[in-house]
XYZ file of C-alpha atoms in Angstrom:
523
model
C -40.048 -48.733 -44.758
C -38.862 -47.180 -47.687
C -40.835 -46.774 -50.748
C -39.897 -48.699 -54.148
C -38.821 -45.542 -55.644
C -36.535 -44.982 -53.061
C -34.176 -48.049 -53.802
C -34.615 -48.370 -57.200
C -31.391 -47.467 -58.111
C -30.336 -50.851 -56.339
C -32.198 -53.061 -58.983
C -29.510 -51.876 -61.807
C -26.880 -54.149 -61.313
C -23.704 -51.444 -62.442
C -25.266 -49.064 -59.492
C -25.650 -52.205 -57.059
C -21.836 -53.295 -57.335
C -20.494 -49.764 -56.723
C -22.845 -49.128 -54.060
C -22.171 -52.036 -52.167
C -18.186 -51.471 -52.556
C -18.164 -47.906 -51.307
C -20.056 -49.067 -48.548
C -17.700 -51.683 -47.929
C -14.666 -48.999 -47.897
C -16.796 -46.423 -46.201
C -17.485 -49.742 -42.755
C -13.537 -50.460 -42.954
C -12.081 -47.375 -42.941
C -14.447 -46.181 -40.003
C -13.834 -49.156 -38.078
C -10.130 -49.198 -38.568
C -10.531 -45.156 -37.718
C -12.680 -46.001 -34.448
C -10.077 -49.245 -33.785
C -7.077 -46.689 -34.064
C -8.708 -44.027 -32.070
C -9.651 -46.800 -28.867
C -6.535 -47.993 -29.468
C -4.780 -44.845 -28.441
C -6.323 -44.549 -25.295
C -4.198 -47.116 -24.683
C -1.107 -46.129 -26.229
C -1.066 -42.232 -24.800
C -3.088 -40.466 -21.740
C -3.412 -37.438 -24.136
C -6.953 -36.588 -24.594
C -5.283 -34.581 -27.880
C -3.387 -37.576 -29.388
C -7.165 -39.732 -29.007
C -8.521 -36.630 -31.061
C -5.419 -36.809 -33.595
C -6.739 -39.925 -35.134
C -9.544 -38.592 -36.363
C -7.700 -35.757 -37.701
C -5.424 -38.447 -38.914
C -8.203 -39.525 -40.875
C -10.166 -36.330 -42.207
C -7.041 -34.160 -42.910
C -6.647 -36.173 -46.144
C -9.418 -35.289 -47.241
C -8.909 -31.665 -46.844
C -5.635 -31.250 -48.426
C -6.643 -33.886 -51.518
C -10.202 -33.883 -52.027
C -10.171 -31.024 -54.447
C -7.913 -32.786 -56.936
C -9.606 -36.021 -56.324
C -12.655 -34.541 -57.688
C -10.590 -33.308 -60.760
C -9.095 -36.872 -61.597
C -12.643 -38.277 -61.060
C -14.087 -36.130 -63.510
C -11.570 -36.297 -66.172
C -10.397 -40.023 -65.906
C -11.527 -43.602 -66.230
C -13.107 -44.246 -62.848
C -12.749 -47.723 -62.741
C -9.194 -47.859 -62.781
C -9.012 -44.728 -60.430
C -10.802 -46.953 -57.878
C -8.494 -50.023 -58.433
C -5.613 -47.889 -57.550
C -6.587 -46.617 -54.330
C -7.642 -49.533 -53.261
C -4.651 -51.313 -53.639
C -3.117 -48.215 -51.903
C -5.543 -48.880 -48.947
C -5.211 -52.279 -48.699
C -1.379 -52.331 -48.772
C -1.843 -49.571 -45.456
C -3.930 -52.310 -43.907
C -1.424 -55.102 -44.033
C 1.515 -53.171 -42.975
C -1.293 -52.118 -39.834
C -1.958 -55.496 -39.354
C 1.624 -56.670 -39.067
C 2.403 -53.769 -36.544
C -0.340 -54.954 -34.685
C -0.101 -58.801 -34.681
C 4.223 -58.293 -33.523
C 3.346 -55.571 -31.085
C 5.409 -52.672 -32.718
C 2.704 -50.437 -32.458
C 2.742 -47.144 -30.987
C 0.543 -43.548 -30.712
C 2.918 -41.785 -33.726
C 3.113 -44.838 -36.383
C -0.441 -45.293 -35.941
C -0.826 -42.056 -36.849
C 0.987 -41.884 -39.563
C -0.472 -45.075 -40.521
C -3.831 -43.465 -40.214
C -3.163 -40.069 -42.322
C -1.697 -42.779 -45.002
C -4.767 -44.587 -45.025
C -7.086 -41.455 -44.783
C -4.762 -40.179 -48.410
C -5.760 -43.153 -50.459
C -9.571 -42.975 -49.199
C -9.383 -38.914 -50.428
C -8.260 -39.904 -53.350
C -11.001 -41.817 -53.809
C -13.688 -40.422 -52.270
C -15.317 -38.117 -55.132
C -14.974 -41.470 -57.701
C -17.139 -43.541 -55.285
C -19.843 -40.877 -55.390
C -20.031 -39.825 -58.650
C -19.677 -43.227 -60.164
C -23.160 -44.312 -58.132
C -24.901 -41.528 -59.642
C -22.599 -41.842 -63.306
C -24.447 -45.392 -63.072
C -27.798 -44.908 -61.873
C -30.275 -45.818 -64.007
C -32.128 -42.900 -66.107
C -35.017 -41.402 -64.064
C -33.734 -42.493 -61.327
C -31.111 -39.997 -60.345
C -32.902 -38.381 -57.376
C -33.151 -41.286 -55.546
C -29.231 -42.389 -56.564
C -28.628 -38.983 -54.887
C -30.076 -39.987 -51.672
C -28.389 -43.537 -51.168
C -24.616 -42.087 -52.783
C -25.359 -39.950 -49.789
C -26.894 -42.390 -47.350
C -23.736 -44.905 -47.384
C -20.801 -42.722 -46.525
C -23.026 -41.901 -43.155
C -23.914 -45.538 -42.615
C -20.138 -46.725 -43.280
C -19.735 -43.757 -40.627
C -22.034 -45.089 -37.965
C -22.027 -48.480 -38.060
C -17.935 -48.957 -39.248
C -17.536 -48.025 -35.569
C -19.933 -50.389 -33.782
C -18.036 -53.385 -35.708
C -14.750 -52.123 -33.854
C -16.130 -51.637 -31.031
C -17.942 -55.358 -30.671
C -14.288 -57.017 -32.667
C -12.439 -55.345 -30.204
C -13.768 -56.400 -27.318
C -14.030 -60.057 -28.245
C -11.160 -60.466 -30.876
C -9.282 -57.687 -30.505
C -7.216 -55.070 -32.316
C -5.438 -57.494 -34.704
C -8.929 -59.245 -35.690
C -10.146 -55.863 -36.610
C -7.295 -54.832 -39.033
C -7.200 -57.995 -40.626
C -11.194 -57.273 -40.856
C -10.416 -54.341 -42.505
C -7.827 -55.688 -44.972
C -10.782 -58.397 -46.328
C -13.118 -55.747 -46.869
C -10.580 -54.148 -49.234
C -10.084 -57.643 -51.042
C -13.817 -57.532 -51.464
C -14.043 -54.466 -52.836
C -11.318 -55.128 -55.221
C -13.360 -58.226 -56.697
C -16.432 -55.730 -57.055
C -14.648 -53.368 -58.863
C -13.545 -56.128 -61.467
C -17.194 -56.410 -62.334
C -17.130 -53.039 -63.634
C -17.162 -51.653 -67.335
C -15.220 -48.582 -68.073
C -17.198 -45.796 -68.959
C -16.023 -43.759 -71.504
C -16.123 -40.371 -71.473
C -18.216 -38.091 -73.698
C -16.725 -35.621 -75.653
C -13.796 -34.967 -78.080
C -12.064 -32.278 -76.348
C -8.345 -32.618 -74.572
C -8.956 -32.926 -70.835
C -8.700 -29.844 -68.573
C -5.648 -29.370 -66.709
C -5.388 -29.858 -63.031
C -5.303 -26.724 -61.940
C -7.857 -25.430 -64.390
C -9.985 -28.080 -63.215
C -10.187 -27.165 -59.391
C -10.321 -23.782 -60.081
C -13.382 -24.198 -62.308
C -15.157 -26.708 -59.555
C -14.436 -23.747 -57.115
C -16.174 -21.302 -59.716
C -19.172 -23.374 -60.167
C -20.035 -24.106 -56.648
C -19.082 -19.856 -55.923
C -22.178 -19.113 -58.477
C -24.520 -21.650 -57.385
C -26.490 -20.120 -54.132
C -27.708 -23.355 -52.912
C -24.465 -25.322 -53.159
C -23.041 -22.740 -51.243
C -25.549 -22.056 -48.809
C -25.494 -26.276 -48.380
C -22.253 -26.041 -47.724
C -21.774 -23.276 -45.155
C -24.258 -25.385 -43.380
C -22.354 -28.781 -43.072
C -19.120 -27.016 -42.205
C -20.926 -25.542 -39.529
C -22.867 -28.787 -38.129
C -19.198 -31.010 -38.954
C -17.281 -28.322 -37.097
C -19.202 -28.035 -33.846
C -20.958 -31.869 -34.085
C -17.870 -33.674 -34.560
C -16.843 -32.990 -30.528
C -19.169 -36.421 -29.820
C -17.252 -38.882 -32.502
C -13.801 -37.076 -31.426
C -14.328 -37.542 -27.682
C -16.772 -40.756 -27.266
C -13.830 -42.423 -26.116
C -13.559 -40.524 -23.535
C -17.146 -40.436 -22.545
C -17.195 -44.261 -22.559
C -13.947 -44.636 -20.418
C -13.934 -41.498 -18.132
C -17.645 -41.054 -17.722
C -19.437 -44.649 -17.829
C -16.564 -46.343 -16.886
C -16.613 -48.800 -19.924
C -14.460 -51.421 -21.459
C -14.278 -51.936 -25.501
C -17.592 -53.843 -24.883
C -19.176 -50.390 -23.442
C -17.448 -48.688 -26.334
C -18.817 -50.904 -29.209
C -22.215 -50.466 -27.561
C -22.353 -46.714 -27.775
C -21.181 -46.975 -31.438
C -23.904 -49.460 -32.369
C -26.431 -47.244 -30.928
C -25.154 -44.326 -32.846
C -25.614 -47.244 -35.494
C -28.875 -48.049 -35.340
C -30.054 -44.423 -35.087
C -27.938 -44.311 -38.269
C -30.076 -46.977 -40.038
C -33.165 -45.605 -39.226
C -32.692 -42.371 -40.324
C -31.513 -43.823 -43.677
C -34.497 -45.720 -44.319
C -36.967 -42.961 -43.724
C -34.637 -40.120 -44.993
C -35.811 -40.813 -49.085
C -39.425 -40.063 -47.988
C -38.709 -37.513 -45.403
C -37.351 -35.661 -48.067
C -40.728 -35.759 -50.328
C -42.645 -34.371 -47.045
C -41.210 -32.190 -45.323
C -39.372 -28.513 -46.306
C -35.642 -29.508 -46.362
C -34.853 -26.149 -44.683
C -36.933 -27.571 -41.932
C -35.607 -30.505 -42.006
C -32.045 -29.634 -41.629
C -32.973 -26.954 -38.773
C -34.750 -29.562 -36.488
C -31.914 -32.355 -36.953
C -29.463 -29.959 -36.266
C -31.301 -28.585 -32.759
C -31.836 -31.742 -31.420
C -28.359 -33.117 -32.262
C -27.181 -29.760 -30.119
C -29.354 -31.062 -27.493
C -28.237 -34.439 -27.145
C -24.566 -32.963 -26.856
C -25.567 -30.589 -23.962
C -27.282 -33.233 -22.329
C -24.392 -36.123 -22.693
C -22.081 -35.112 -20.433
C -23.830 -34.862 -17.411
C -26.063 -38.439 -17.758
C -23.568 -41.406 -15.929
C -26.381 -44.189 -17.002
C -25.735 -46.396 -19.415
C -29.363 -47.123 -20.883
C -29.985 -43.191 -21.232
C -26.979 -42.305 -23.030
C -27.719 -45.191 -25.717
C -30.908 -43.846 -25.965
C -29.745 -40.467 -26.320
C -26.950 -41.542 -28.829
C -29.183 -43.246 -31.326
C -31.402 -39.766 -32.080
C -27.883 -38.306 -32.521
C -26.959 -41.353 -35.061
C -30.082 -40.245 -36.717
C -29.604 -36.156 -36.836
C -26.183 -36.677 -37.693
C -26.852 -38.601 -40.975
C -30.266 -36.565 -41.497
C -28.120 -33.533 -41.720
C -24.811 -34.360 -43.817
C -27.084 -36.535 -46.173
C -30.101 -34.084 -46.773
C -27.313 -30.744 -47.597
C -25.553 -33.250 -49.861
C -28.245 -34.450 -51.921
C -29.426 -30.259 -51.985
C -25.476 -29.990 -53.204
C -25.462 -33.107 -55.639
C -28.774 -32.567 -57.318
C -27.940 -28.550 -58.357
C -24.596 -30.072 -59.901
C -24.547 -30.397 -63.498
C -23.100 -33.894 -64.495
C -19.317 -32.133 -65.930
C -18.549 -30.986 -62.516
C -20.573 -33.443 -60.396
C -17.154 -34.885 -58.675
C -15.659 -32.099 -57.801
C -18.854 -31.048 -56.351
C -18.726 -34.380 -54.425
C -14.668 -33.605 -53.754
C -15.419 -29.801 -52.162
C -18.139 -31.219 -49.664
C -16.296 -33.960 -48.650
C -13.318 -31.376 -48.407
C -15.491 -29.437 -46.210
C -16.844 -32.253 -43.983
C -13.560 -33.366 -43.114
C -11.504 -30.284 -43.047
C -14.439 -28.974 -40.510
C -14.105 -32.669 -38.884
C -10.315 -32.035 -38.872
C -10.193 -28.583 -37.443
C -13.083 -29.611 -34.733
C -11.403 -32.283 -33.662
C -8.244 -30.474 -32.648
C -10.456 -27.791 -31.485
C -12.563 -29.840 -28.930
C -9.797 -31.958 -28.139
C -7.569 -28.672 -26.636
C -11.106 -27.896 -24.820
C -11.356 -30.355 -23.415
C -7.344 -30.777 -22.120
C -8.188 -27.659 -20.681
C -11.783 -28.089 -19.475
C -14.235 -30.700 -18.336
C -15.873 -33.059 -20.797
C -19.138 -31.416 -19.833
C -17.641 -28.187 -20.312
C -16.118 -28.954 -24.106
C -19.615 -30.485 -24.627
C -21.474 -27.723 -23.603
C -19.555 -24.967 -25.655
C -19.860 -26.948 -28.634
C -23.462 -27.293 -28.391
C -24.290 -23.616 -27.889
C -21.903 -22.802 -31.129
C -24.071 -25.376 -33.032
C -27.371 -23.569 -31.776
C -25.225 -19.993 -33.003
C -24.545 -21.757 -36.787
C -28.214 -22.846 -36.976
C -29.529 -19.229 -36.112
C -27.075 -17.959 -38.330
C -27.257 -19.889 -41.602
C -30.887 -21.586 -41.481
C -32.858 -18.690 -42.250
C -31.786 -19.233 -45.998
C -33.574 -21.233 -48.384
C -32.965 -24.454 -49.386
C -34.487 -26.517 -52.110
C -33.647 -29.946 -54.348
C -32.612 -29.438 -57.884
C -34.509 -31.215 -60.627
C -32.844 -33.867 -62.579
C -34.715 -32.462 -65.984
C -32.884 -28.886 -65.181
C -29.430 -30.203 -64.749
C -29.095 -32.600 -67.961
C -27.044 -31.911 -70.930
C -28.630 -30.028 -73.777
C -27.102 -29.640 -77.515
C -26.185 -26.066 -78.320
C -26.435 -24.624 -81.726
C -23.656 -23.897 -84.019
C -21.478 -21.052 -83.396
C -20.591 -18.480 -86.007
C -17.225 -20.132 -87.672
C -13.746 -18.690 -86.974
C -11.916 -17.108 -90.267
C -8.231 -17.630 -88.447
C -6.600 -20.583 -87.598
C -6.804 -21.616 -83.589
C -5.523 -24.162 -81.440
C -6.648 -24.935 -78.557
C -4.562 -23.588 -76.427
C -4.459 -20.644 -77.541
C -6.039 -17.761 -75.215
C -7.435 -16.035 -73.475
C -10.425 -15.564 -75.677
C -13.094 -12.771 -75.456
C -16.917 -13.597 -76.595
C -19.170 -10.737 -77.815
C -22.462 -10.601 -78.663
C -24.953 -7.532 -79.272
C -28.371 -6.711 -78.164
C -30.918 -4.169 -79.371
C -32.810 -3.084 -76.013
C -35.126 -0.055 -75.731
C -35.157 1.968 -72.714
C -38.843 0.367 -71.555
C -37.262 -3.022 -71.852
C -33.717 -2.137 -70.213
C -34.416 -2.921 -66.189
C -35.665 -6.504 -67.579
C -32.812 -7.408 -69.949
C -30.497 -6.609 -67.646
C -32.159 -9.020 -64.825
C -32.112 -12.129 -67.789
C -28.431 -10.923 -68.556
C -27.275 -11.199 -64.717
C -28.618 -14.180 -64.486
C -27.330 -15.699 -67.520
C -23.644 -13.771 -66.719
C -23.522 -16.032 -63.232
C -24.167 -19.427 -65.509
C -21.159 -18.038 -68.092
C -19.351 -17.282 -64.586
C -20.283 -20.636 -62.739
C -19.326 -22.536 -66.571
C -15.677 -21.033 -66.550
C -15.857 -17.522 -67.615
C -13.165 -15.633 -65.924
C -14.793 -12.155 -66.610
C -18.371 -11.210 -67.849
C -20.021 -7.713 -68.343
C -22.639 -5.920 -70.310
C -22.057 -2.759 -71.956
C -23.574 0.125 -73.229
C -22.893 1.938 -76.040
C -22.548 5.652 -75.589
C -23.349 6.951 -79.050
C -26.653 4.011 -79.602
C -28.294 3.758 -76.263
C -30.394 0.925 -77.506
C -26.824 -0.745 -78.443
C -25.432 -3.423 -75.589
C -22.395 -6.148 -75.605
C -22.445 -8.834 -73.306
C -18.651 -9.418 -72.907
C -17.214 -12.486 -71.248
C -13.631 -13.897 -71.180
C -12.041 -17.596 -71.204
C -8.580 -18.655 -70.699
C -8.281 -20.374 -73.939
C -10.312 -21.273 -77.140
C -10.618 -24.891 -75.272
C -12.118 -23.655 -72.564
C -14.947 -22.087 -74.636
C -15.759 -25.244 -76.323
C -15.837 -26.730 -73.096
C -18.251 -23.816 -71.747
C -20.602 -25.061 -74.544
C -20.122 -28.904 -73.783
C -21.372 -27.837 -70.269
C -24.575 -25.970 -71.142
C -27.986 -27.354 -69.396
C -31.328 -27.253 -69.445
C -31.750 -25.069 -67.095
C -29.056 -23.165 -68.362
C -30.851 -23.058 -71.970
C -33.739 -21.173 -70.559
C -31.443 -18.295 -69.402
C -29.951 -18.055 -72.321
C -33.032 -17.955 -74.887
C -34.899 -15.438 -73.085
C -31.419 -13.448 -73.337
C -31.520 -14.076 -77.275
C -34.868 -12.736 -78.067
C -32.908 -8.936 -77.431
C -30.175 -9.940 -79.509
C -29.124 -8.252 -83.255
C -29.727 -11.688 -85.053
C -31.600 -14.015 -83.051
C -30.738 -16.227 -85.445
C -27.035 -16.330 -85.167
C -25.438 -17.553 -81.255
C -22.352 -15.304 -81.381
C -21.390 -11.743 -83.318
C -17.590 -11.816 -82.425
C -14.768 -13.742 -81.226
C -11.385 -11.788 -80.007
C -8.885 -14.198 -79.181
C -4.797 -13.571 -78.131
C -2.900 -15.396 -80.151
């Protein structure tokens, strides 16, 4: 049962509504995903076209989640949403009409599929960062875990819907399903303020913006060492939602009804892990917890393959249901709650980039396996590469940011420019002395390299400390933006955490009082 705290964030109503619609995208696209991929069994004997459709899906994602992010961050939300979801449902009626007149075949439903997989990229990083944007204050650690818990439940149980529609409705049923849960969602979304967006600075270009979500997450150690970790579960793991058609036809011998019931036992291991995950995450190491999840999901693949009873693979797939959204949820919420609120969707767009780029390449990857070798065989390889990845990348630390550290603080007046500026204009150099004797030198220059990775993870192309040759108690810290913009924005993005840094930096400086000596700017 989960604790009060846990689903707080569900008693705001603005959190509630968006919640509950991303859920509702996150069960329709997965069960028209899972409808598509049973679905091609029938259309094509390929064991590679079956995988296709879930690289159908994910690719998407990997070629648009980056600039997703940016849009998410710099635009109204709300209408952001509305778009794509008009974009999605249109995909689902033109499904639905291939479907119902049986023009249907392996390549349109493909294409079909990568269509429908481009409107939910563009949307994915809004969902996400709108449920946190909208949690109530306080509660954003808990926001963190349910924004994370309901892309892996739409996952899990999405499929177990198709499978039980499909066997009793069938495939037309499902897409017309599908199409009502994107009229829903539209309705929720009309409930919706806009929120409007602090600040009175132009918005960052596209480019500018991915590049500087790629910065931030390059300086942040945990958001990278997160994310090497669910590329390397997604990558390897993804062999059991790629090829469980084939496991359910081939090896159990098993109609749709078989299929659906694998699904919804992947399902409920799903739901329990979501419930308990919120307090798992207040007892026990997350490093821990992401190791053990990840061994016993390798296990259950290894093991798979060679069971031909019903009852034991069920049993066997609902502790995978659970690792599966144990792991993806637990690195995201490590990844969302080190994120400071300016770059929090493209945080959101890069690890959904990497989950379903890694789902994407995997799924091609186990699918030529396994046209090559067994299904035991693909199964087996992929296990002992996840057991490889967790040796490799889970001896490094892991730990949950603190909502205090990431808010917004106010920074202090900067010395005034004497020359007129615009905002484009660039690149601009910052420069700033210190006074540093040589007892205190081995310390400042620890407080500066820390505070020269926040400039750097901010938007600083370049930073540096100098020393000057003819005062050897004389440094400049030197860093560079691309335009006087850019700066202002550097400020705008300042944290708490990133406060501390800097004032322990300040004590050295020539005037403590003053926040910057110099400003050189190309005009």
């Amino acid at each position: 049962m989960i604790k009060t705290s846990a689903i707080g964030p569900l008693k705001h109503p603005p959190f509630r509504v968006v919640w509950t619609a991303a859920l509702l995208v996150q069960l329709a696209i997965w069960m028209q995903n899972s409808g598509a991929a049973w679905m091609m069994t029938e259309l094509s004997s390929s064991r590679l076209m079956v995988s296709l459709v879930q690289t159908a899906m994910a690719l998407p994602c990997f070629l648009l989640g980056l600039p997703s992010g940016v849009f998410a961050d710099l635009f109204d939300k709300k209408r952001l949403l509305i778009m794509t979801q008009v974009g999605s449902f249109s995909v689902c009626i033109l499904l639905l009409l291939f479907a119902a007149f049986d023009y249907l075949t392996a390549w349109p439903l493909l294409l079909l599929t990568f269509a429908l997989g481009s409107f939910n990229a563009l949307s994915m990083a809004a969902w996400l960062s709108s449920t946190i944007q909208l949690a109530p204050a306080g509660q954003l650690s808990a926001a963190f875990a349910l924004s994370s818990i309901s892309p892996n439940i739409g996952r899990v149980i999405g499929p177990a819907l198709a499978g039980i529609c499909i066997a009793f409705f069938g495939v037309t049923m499902l897409f017309s399903i599908v199409s009502l849960c994107f009229i829903l969602v539209l309705l929720l979304l009309t409930k919706l303020k806009p929120v409007k967006k602090e600040g009175l600075l132009p918005p960052e270009r596209l480019w500018t913006g991915m590049m500087n979500g790629l910065q931030y997450m390059r300086h942040s150690q945990q958001q990278r060492m997160a994310l090497h970790y669910v590329f390397l579960f997604d990558l390897t793991g993804c062999v059991l939602w790629a090829l469980l058609p084939l496991i359910a036809k081939e090896q159990l011998k098993l109609d749709a009804n078989g299929y659906g019931l694998l699904l919804g036992c992947l399902g409920v291991g799903a739901i329990i892990s979501a419930t308990q995950l919120p307090n798992l995450l207040n007892r026990v190491p997350i490093r821990k917890l992401l190791v053990l999840s990840s061994l016993l999901y390798a296990a259950v693949m290894m093991i798979i393959p060679f069971i031909h009873n019903t009852t034991a693979v069920c049993c066997l797939l609902v502790v995978a249901g659970a690792c599966w959204v144990g792991v993806n949820t637990s690195a995201g919420t490590v990844i969302q709650s080190t994120a400071a609120a300016w770059v929090r969707a493209r945080v959101a767009s890069i690890q959904l980039l990497v989950i379903m780029g890694a789902m994407a390449l995997g799924a091609i990857i186990w699918g030529l396996v396994a046209d090559n070798l067994s299904l035991s065989y693909t199964f087996i390889i992929a296990g002992v590469c996840l057991i490889i990845g967790v040796v490799i990348a889970g001896n490094h630390p892991l730990n949950l940011g603190s909502e205090a550290d990431f808010s917004s603080v106010k920074t202090p007046n900067f010395q005034p420019v004497m020359l007129e500026i615009a905002m484009d204009d660039g690149p601009v150099a910052v420069e700033i002395d210190y006074r540093v004797s040589e007892s205190e030198k081995e310390g400042f220059l620890e407080i500066a390299r820390n505070v020269g990775t926040i400039r750097r993870r901010n938007g600083a192309l370049k930073w540096r400390v100098y020393r000057d040759l003819s005062q050897p108690d004389h440094y400049t810290e030197r860093f560079i933006v691309t335009s006087w913009a850019e700066y202002l924005r550097q400020r705008e993005r300042a944290t708490q955490a990133d406060k501390v840094g800097a004032l322990k930096l300040k004590l050295f400086q020539y005037s403590p009082e003053g926040d910057i000596q110099r400003f050189v700017a190309v005009l």
